[in-house]
Coordinates of C-alpha atoms and ligand atoms in Angstrom, one line a residue:
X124 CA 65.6 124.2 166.7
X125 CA 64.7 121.3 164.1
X126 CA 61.0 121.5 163.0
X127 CA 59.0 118.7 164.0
X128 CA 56.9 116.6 161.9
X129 CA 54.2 114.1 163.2
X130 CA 52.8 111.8 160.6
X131 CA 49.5 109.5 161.5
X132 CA 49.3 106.3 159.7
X133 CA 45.9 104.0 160.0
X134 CA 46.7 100.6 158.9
X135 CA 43.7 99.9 156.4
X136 CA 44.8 96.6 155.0
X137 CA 48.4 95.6 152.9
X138 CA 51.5 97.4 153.2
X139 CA 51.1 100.4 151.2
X140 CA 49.9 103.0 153.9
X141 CA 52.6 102.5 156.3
X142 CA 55.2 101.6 153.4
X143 CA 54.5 105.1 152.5
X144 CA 54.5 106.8 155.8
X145 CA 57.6 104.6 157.3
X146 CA 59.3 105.4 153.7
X147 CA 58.1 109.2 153.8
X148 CA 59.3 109.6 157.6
X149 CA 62.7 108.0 157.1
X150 CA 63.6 110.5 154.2
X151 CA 62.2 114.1 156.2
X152 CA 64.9 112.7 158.9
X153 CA 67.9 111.4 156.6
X154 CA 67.4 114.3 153.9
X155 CA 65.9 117.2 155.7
X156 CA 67.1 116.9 159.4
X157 CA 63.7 116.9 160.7
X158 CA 62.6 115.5 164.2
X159 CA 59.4 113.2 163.2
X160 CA 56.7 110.7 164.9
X161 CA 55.6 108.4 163.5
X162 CA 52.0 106.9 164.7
X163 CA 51.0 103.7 164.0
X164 CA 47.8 102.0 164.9
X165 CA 49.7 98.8 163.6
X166 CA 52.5 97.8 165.0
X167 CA 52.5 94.0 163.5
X168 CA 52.1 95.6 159.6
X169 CA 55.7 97.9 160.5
X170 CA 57.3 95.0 161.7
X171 CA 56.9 93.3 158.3
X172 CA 58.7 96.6 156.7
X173 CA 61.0 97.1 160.0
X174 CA 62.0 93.5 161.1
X175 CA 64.1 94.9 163.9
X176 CA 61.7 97.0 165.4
X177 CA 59.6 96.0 168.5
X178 CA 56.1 95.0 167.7
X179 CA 55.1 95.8 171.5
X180 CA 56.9 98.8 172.1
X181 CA 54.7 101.9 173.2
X182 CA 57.7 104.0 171.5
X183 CA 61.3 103.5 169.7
X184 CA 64.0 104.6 167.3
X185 CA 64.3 103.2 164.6
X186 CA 66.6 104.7 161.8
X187 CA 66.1 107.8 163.2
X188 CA 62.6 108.2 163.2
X189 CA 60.2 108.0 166.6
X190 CA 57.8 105.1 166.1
X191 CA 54.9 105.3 168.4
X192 CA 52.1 103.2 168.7
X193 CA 48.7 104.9 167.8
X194 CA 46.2 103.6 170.6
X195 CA 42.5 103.7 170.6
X196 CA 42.9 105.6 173.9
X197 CA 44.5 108.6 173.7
X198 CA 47.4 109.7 176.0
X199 CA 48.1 113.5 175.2
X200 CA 51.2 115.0 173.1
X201 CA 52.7 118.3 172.2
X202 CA 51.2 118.6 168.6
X203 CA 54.1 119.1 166.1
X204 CA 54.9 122.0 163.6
X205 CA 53.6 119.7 161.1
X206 CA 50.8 117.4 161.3
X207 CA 50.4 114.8 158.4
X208 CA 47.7 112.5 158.4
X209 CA 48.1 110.1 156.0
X210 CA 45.3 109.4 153.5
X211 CA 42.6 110.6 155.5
X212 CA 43.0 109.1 158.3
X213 CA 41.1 110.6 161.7
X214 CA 43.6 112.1 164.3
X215 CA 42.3 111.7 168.0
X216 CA 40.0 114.5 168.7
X217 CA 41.9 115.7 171.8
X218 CA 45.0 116.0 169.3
X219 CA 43.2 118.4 167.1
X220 CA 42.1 120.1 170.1
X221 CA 45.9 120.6 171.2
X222 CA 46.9 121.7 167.8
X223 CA 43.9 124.5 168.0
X224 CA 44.9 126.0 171.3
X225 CA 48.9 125.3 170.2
X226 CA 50.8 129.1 170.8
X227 CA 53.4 128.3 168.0
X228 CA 50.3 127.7 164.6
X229 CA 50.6 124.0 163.0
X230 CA 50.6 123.1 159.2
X231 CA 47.9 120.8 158.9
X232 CA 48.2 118.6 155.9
X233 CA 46.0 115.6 154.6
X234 CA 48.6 113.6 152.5
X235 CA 46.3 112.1 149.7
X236 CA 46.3 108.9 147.7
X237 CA 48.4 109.0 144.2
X238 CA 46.5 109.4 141.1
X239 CA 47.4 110.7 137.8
X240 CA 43.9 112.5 137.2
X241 CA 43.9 115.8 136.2
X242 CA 41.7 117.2 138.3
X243 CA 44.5 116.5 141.2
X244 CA 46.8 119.6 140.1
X245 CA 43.6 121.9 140.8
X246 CA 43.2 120.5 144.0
X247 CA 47.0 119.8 144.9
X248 CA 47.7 122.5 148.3
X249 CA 43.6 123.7 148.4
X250 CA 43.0 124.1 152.2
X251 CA 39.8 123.4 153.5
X252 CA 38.8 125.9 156.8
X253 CA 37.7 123.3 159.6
X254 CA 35.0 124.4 162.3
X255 CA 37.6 125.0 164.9
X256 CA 38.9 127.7 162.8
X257 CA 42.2 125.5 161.9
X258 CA 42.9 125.2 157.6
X259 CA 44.1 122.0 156.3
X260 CA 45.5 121.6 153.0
X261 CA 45.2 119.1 150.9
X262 CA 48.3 117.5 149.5
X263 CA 48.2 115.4 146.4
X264 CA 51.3 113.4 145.0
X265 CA 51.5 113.1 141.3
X266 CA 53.1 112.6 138.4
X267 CA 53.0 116.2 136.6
X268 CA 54.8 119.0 137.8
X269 CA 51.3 120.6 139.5
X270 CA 51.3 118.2 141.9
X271 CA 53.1 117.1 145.0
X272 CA 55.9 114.6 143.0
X273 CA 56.4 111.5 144.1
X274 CA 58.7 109.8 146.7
X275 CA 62.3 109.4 145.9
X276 CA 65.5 109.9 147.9
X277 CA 67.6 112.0 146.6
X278 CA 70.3 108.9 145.8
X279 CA 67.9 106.8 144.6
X280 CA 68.8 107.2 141.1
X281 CA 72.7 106.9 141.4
X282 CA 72.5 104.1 143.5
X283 CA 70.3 102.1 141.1
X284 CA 72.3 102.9 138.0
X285 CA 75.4 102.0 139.6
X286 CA 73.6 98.8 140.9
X287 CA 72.3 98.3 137.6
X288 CA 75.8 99.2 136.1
X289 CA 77.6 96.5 137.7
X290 CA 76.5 92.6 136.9
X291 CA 78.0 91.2 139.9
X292 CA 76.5 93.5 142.5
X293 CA 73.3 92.5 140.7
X294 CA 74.3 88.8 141.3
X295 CA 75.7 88.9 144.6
X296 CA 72.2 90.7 145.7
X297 CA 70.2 87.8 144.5
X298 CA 72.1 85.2 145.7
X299 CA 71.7 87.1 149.3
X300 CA 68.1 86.4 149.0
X301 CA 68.6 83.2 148.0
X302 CA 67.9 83.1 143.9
X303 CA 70.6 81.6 141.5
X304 CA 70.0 84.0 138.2
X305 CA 69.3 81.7 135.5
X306 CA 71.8 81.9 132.5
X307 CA 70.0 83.9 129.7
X308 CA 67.1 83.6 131.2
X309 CA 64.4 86.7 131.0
X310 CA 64.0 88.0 135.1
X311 CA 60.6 89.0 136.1
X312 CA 59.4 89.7 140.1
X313 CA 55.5 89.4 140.6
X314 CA 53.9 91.1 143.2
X315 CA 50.2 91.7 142.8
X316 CA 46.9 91.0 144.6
X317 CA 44.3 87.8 143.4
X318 CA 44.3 87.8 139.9
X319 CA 42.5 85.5 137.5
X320 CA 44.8 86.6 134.5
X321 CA 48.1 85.1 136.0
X322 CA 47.0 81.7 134.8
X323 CA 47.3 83.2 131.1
X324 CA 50.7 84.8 131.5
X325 CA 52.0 81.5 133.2
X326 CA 50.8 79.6 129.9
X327 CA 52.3 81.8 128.2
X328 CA 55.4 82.1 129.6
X329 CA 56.1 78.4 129.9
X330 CA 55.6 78.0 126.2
X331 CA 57.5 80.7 125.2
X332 CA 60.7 80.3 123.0
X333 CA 62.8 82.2 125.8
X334 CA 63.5 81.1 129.4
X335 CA 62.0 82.8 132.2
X336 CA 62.5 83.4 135.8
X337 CA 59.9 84.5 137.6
X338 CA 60.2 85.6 141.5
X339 CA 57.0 86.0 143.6
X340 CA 57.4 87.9 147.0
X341 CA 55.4 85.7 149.2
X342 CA 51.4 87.1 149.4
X343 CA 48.4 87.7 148.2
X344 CA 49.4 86.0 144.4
X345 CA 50.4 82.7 146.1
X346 CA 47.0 81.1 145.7
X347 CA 46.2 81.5 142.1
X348 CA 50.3 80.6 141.3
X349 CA 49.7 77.5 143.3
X350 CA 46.3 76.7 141.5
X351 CA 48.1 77.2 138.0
X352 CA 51.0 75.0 139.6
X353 CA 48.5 72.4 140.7
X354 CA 50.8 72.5 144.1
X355 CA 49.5 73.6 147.6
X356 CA 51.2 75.7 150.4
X357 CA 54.0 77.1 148.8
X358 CA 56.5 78.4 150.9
X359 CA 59.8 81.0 150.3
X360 CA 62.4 79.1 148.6
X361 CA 60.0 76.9 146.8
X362 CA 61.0 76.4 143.3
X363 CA 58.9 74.5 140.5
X364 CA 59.7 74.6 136.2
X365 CA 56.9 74.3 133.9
X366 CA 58.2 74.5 130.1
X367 CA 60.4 77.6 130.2
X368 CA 59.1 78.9 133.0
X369 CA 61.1 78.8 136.5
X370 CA 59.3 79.6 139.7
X371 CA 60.6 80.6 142.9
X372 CA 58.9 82.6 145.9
X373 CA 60.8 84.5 148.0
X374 CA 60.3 85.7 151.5
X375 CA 58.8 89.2 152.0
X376 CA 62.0 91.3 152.2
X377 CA 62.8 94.5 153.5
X378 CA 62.0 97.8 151.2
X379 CA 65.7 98.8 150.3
X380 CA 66.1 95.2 149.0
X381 CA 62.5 95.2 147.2
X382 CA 64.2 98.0 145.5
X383 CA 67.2 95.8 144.2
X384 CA 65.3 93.1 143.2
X385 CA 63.3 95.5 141.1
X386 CA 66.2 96.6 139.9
X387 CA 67.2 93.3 138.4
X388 CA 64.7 92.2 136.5
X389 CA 63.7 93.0 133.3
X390 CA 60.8 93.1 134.0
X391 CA 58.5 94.2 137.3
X392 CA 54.6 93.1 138.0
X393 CA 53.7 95.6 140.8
X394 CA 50.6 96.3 143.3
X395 CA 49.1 99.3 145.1
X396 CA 51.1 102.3 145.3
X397 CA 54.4 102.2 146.8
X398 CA 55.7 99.3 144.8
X399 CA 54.1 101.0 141.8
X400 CA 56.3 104.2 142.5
X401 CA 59.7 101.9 143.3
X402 CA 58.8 99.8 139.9
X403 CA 59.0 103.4 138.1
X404 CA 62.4 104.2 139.5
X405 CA 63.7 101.0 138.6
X406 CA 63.8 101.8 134.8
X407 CA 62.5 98.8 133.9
X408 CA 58.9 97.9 131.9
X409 CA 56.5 97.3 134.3
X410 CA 52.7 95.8 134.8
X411 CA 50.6 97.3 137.4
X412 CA 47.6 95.6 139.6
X413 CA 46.1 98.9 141.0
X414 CA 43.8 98.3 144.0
X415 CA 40.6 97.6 143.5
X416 CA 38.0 100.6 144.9
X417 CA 33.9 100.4 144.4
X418 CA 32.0 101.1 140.8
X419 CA 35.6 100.7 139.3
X420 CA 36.9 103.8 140.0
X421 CA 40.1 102.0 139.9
X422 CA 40.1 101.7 135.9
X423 CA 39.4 105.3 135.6
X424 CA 42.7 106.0 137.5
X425 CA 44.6 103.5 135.9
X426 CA 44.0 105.3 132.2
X427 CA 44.5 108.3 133.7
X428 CA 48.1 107.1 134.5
X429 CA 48.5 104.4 130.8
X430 CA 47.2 108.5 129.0
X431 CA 50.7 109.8 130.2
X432 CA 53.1 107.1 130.2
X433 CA 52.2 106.1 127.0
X434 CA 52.8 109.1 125.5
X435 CA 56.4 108.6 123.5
X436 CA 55.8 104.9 122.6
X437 CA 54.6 104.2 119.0
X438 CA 51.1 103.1 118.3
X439 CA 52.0 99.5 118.3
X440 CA 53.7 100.2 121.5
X441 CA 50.9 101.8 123.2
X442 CA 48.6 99.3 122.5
X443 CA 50.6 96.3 123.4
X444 CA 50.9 98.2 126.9
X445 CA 47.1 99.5 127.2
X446 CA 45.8 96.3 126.1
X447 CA 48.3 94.3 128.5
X448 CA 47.3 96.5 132.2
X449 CA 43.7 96.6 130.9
X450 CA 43.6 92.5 130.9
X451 CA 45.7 92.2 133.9
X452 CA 43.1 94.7 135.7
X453 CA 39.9 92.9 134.5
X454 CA 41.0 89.3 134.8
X455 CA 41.4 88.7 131.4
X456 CA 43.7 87.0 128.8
X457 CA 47.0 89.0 128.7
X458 CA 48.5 86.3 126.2
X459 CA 48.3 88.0 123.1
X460 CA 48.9 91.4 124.8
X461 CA 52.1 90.0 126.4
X462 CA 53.7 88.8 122.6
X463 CA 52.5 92.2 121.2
X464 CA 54.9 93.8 124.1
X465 CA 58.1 91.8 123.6
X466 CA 57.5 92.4 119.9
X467 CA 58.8 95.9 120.6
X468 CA 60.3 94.9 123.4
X469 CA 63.5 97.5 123.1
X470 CA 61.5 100.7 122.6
X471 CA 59.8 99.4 126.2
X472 CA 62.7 99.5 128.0
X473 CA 64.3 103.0 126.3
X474 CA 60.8 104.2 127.4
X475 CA 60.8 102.7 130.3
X476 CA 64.0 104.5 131.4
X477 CA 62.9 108.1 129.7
X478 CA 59.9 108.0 131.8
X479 CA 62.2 107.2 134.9
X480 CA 64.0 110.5 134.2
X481 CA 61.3 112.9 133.3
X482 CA 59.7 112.3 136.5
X483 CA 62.8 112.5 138.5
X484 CA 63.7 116.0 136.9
X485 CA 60.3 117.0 139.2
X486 CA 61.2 118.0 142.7
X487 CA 60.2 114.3 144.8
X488 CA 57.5 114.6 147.3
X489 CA 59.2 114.9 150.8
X490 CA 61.1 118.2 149.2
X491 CA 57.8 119.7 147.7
X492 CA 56.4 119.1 151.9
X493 CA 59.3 120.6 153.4
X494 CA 58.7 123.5 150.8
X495 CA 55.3 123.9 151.0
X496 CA 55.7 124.4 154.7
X497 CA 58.5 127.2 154.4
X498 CA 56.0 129.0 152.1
X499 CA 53.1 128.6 154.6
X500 CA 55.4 129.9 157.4
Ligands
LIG203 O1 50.5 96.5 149.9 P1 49.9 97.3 148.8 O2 48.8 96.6 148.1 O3 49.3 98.6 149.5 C1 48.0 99.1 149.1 C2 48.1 100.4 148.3 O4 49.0 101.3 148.9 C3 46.8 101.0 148.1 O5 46.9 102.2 147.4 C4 46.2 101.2 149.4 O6 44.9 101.7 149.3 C5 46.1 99.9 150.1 O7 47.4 99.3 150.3 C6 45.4 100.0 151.5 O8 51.0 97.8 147.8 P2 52.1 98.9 147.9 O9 51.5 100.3 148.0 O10 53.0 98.6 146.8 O11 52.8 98.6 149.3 C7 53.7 97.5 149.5 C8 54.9 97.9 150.3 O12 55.6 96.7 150.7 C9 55.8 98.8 149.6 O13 56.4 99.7 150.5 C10 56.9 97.8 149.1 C11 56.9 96.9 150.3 N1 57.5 95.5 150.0 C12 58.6 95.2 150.8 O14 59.1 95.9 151.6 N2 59.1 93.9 150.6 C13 58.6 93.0 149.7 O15 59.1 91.9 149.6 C14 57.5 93.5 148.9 C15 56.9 92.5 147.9 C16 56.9 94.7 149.1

């Protein structure tokens, strides 16, 4: 009998809590053979990541996974062997309940938000003893090999290099999504949250010696690219040239082609978590908007993550790239941070690429669940 696997996802805001989830259950069915539910308080935010799936459905399929709605009122289930609730998110009392009086015992697991603080490894797999007698353990992802890895399908890599391997492919994907790569010009994808430094990059982009391209997913950014543009309601397909600079949004596409147009560019401006992880895989430099929290805890985790991916780049190098995420994260100037970085442009990428394959040597997250659950049997 396959093991089953529920995971609870509450929709906070954005697209990283169920583009984790949606991505997490996917990979336990496809890699691991595992029967999983996936609950959803949101139906609308999966849609954007799942275009085929039903927005009203109570439950469906979809690539193998169940995908049921998670309703304020409670109908009641057969708990699963495994019980993820993603990032802290409150299961329905009467499902605890049911997993408590359960005759076959459930791993409960709390599937935390990534950070690269050290203090995660300590904590990574702790179980905390609940008042109705039930443990559950906390699960950290990570970048180091204490932790709980990070999510990556097991032919993630291959498919990626090939992708990246073969110029036409790479071609044939953009123009599928409707961009016509620019002859020699430099390709960079934006996707990031409100952000008074964009203005500075744009300037500084659009005066630079070398063409860019620059492709915005359609969000959060559009406001603050259309102020700099001096243009309103910009729309996927949209197109405007300022100096060297070429402009196009794009429509919000699905995650497997997210990944392919961060494998194309050269270089990737990334959000949150998920695209954070995906921009890492892609081998490729990359500039990350992490989400903003209260008393800027935020900053603290982003040097936690700059104090290991740095490591390996020379001291010009590190700079260029501490100084560049610290002015992108405070709203600040990133034009002299950005020349520093293509000034050692080259070593970036090599590093870029060497950072890609260190992490991947680590076992990825979905594996280091389905093992931590044989070891709790
Ligand atoms: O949407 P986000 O800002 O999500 C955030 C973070 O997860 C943050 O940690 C969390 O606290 C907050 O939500 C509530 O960024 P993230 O994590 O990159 O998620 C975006 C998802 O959308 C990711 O799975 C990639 C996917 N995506 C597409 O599928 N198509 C697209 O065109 C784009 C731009 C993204």
């Amino acid at each position: 009998m396959k093991a089953t696997w529920d995971i609870f996802c509450s929709v906070i805001d954005n697209y990283g809590d169920i583009g984790v989830t949606w991505r997490l259950a996917r990979q336990l069915v496809a890699e691991h053979g595992l029967a999983v539910r996936l609950w959803v308080d949101d139906l609308g935010a999966f849609v954007r990541l799942c275009p085929q799936a039903d927005a009203q459905a109570l439950r469906q399929i979809q690539q193998g996974v169940e995908v049921c709605l998670w309703r304020a009122e409670w109908q009641a289930v057969e708990p699963a062997d495994v019980v993820i609730e993603a990032f802290a998110c409150e299961l329905p009392a009467a499902y605890i309940a049911a997993m408590a009086t359960r005759k076959q015992k459930v791993l409960w697991l709390n599937l935390e938000y990534l950070s690269a603080e050290e203090w995660v490894e300590g904590c990574h797999g702790l179980p905390s003893l609940q008042s109705n007698g039930l443990s559950k353990f906390f699960f950290f992802p990570g970048f180091t090999a204490g932790s709980g890895g990070l999510l990556r399908e097991r032919e993630l890599l291959q498919q990626r290099r090939a992708f990246q391997a073969d110029s036409s492919a790479r071609d044939v994907f953009l123009r599928s999504i409707g961009v016509t790569p620019l002859s020699g010009a430099r390709l960079i994808s934006l996707f990031a949250y409100e952000n008074a430094a964009l203005a500075s990059w744009l300037d500084v982009l659009a005066a630079d010696a070398h063409a860019s391209q620059l492709l915005v997913p359609e969000g959060r950014i559009l406001a603050d690219l259309q102020a700099w543009l001096g243009c309103t309601a910009m729309r996927a397909g949209d197109v405007q040239q300022r100096g060297q600079l070429h402009i196009q949004v794009l429509p919000f596409i699905q995650q497997d082609q997210y990944d392919r147009l961060l494998w194309s560019c050269d270089f990737n401006a990334v959000r949150g978590e998920d695209s954070f992880i995906r921009a890492q895989w892609a081998g490729r430099p990359l500039l990350w908007h992490i989400y903003e929290q209260a008393d800027n805890v935020h900053l603290e985790k982003l040097d936690a993550f700059l104090a290991l991916y740095k490591e390996g780049l020379s001291a010009d190098g590190q700079r260029a790239l501490v100084e560049l995420w610290h002015a992108w994260n405070t709203g600040q100037s990133v034009k002299e941070s950005w020349n520093q970085l293509l000034q050692g442009w080259p070593a970036q990428q090599a590093h870029a690429e060497q950072w890609c394959l260190q992490r991947a040597s680590q076992a990825d997250l979905a594996e280091a669940l389905v093992q931590f659950y044989l070891n709790w049997l």
